[in-house]
PDB file of C-alpha atoms in Angstrom:
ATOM      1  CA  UNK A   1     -61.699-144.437  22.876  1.00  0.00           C
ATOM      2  CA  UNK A   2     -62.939-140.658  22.697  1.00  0.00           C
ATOM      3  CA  UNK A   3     -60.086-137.955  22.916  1.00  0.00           C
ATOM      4  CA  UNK A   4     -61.684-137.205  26.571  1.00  0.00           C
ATOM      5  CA  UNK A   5     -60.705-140.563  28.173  1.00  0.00           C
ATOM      6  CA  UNK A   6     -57.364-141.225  25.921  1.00  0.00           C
ATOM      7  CA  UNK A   7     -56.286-137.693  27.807  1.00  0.00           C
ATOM      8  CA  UNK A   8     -57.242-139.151  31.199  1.00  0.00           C
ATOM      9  CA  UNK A   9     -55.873-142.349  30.352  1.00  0.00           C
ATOM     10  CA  UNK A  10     -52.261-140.942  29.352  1.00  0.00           C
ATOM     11  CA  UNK A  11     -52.487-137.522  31.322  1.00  0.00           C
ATOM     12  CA  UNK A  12     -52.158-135.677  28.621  1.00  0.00           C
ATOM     13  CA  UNK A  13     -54.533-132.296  27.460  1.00  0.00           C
ATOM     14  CA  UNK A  14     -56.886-133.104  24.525  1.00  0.00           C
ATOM     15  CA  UNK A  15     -55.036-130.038  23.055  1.00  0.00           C
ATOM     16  CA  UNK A  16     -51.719-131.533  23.330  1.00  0.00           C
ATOM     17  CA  UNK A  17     -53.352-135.075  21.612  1.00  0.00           C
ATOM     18  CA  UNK A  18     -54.792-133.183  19.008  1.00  0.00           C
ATOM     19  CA  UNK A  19     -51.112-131.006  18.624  1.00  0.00           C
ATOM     20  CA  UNK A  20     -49.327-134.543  18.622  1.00  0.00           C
ATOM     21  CA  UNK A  21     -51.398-135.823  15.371  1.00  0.00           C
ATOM     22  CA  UNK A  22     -51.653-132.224  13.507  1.00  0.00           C
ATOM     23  CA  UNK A  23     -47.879-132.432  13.572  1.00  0.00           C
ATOM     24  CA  UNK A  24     -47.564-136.022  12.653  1.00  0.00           C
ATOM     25  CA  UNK A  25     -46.387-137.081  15.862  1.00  0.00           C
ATOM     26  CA  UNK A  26     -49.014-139.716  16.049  1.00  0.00           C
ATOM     27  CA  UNK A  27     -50.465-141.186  13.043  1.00  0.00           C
ATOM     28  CA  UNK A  28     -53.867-139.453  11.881  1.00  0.00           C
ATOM     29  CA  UNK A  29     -56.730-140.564  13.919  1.00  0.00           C
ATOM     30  CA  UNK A  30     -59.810-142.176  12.777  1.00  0.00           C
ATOM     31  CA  UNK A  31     -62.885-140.678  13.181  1.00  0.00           C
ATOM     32  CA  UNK A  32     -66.682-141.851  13.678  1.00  0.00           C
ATOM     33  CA  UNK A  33     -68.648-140.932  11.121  1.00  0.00           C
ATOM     34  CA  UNK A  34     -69.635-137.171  13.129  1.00  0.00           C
ATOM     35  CA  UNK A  35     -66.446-136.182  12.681  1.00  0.00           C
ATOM     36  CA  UNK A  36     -65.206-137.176  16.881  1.00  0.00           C
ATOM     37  CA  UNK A  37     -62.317-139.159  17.090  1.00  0.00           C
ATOM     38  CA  UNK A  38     -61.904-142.514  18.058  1.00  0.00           C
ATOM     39  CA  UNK A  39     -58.513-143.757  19.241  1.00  0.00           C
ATOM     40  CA  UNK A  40     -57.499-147.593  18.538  1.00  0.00           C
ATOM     41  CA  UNK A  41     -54.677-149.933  20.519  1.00  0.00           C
ATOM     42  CA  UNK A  42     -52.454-148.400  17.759  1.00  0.00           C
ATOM     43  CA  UNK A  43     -53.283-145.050  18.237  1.00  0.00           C
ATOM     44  CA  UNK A  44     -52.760-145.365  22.251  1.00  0.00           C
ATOM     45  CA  UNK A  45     -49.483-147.263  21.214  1.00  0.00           C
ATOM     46  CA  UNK A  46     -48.462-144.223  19.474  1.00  0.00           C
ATOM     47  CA  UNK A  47     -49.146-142.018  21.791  1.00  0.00           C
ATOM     48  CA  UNK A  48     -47.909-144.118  24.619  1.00  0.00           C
ATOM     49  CA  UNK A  49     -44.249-143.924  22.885  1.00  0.00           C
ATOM     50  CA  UNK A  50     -44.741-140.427  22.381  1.00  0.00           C
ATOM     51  CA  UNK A  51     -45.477-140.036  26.180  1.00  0.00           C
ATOM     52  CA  UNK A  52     -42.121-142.078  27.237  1.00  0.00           C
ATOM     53  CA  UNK A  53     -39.886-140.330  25.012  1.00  0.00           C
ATOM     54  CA  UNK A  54     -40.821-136.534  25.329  1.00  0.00           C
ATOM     55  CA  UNK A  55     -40.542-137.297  29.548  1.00  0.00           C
ATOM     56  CA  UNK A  56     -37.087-138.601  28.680  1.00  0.00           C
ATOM     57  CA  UNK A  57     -36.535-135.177  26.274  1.00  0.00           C
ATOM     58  CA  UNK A  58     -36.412-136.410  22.878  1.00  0.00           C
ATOM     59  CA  UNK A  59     -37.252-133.769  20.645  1.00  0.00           C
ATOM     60  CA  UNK A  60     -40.376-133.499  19.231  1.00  0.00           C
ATOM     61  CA  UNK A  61     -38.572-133.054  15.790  1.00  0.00           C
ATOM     62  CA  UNK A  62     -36.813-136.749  15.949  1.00  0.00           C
ATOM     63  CA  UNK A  63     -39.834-138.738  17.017  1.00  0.00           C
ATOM     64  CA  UNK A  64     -41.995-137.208  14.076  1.00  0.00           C
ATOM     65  CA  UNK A  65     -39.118-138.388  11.934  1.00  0.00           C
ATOM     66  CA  UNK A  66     -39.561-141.777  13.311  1.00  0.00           C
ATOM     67  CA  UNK A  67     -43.345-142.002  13.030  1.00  0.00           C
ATOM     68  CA  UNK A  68     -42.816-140.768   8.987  1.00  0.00           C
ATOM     69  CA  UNK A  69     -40.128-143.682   9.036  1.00  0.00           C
ATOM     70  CA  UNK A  70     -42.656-145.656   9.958  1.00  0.00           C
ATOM     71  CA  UNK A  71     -45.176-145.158   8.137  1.00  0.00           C
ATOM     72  CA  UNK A  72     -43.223-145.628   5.076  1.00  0.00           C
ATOM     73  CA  UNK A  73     -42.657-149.513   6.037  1.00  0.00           C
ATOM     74  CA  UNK A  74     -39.799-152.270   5.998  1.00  0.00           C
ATOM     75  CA  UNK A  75     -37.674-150.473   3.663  1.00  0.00           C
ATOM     76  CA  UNK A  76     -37.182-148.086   7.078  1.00  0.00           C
ATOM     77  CA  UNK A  77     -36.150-150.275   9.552  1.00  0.00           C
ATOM     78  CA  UNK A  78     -32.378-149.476   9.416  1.00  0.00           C
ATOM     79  CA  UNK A  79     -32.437-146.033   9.286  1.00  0.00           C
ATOM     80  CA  UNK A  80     -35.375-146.075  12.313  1.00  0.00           C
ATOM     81  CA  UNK A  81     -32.830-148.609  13.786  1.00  0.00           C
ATOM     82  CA  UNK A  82     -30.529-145.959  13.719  1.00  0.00           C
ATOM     83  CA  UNK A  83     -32.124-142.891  14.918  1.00  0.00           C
ATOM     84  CA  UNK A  84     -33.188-145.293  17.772  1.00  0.00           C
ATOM     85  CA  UNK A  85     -29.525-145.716  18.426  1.00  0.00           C
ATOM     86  CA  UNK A  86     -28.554-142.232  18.846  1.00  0.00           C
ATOM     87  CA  UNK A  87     -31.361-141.496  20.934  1.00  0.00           C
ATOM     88  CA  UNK A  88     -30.511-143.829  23.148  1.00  0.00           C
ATOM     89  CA  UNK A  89     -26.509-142.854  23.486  1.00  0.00           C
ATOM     90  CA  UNK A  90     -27.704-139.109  24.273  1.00  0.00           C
ATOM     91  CA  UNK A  91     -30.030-140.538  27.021  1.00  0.00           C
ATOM     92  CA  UNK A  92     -27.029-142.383  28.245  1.00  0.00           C
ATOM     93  CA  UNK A  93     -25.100-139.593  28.435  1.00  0.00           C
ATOM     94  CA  UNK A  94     -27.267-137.436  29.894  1.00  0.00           C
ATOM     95  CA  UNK A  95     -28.164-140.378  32.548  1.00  0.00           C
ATOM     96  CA  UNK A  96     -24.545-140.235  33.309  1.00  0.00           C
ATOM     97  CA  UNK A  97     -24.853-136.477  34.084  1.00  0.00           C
ATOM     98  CA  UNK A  98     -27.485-137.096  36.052  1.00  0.00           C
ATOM     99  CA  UNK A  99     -25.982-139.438  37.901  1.00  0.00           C
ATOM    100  CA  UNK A 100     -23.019-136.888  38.672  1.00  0.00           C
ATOM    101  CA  UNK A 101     -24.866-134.425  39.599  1.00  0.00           C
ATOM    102  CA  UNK A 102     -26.495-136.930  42.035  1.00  0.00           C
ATOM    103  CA  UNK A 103     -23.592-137.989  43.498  1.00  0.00           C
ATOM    104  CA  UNK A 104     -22.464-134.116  44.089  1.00  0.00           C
ATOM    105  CA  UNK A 105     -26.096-133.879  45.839  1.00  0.00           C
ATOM    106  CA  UNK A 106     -25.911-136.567  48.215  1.00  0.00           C
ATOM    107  CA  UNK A 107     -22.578-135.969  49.328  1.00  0.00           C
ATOM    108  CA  UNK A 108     -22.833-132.242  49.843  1.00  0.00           C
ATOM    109  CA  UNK A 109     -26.380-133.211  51.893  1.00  0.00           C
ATOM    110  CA  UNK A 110     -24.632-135.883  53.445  1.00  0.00           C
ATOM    111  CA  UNK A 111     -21.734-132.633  54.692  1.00  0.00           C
ATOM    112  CA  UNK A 112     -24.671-130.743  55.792  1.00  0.00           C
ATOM    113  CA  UNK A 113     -26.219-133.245  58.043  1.00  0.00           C
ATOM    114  CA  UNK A 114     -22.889-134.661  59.560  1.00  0.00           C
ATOM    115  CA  UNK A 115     -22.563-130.406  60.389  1.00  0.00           C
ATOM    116  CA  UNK A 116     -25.835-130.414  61.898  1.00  0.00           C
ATOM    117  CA  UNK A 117     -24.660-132.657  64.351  1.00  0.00           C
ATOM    118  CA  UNK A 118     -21.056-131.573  64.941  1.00  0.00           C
ATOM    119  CA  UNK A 119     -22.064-128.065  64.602  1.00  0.00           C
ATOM    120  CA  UNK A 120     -18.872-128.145  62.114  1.00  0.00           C
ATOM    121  CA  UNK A 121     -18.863-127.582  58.915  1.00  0.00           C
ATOM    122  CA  UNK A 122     -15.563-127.189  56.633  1.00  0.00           C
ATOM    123  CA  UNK A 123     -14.898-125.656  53.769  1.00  0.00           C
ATOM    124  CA  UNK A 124     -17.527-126.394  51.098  1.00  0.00           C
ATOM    125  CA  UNK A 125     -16.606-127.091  47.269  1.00  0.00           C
TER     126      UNK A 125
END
């Protein structure tokens, strides 16, 4: 795939694909013999998992650590395993936050709308 329709595919800028692999985020890109890129299954694997976990706000910094852990093979897999796991507990955490500040939302909305009706509304915390 050209760098044109891997951007439309994933909604990304060609700048940003081209950012991703000059940082090592994705794995260098093969090219066609003028030089244009050509993006494999791999490659749109890559930058599929790049996609998910910058929306969920892992740092740019940890997932180029993964994708060097990577590329260095089997003798990896723990310490990928690993980095893995603390991604995940922050995202947990922060989902729980979320999920707070959700609750806090839809009750104070819940106030408003209940005041709307009664013309009432008490004190507000």
């Amino acid at each position: 795939m050209t760098i044109s329709e891997v951007s439309r595919k994933f909604d990304l800028s060609q700048d940003t694909l081209r950012y991703y692999e000059r940082i090592g985020l994705i794995p260098e890109v093969n090219r066609t013999k003028s030089g244009i890129r050509d993006y494999t299954e791999e490659s749109c694997r890559w930058i599929e998992l790049a996609k998910c976990m910058r929306l969920s706000g892992v740092p740019i910094e940890t997932l180029i650590e993964y994708c060097a852990l990577t590329q260095q093979g089997d003798l990896t897999i723990t310490t990928r395993k690993e980095l893995l796991v603390e991604v995940h507990k922050k995202l947990v955490k922060r989902m729980e936050d979320t999920q707070k500040t959700l609750d806090r939302l839809n009750y104070k909305i819940d106030r408003y709308e209940k005041a709307e009706v009664t013309g009432v509304l008490s004190w507000d915390k």
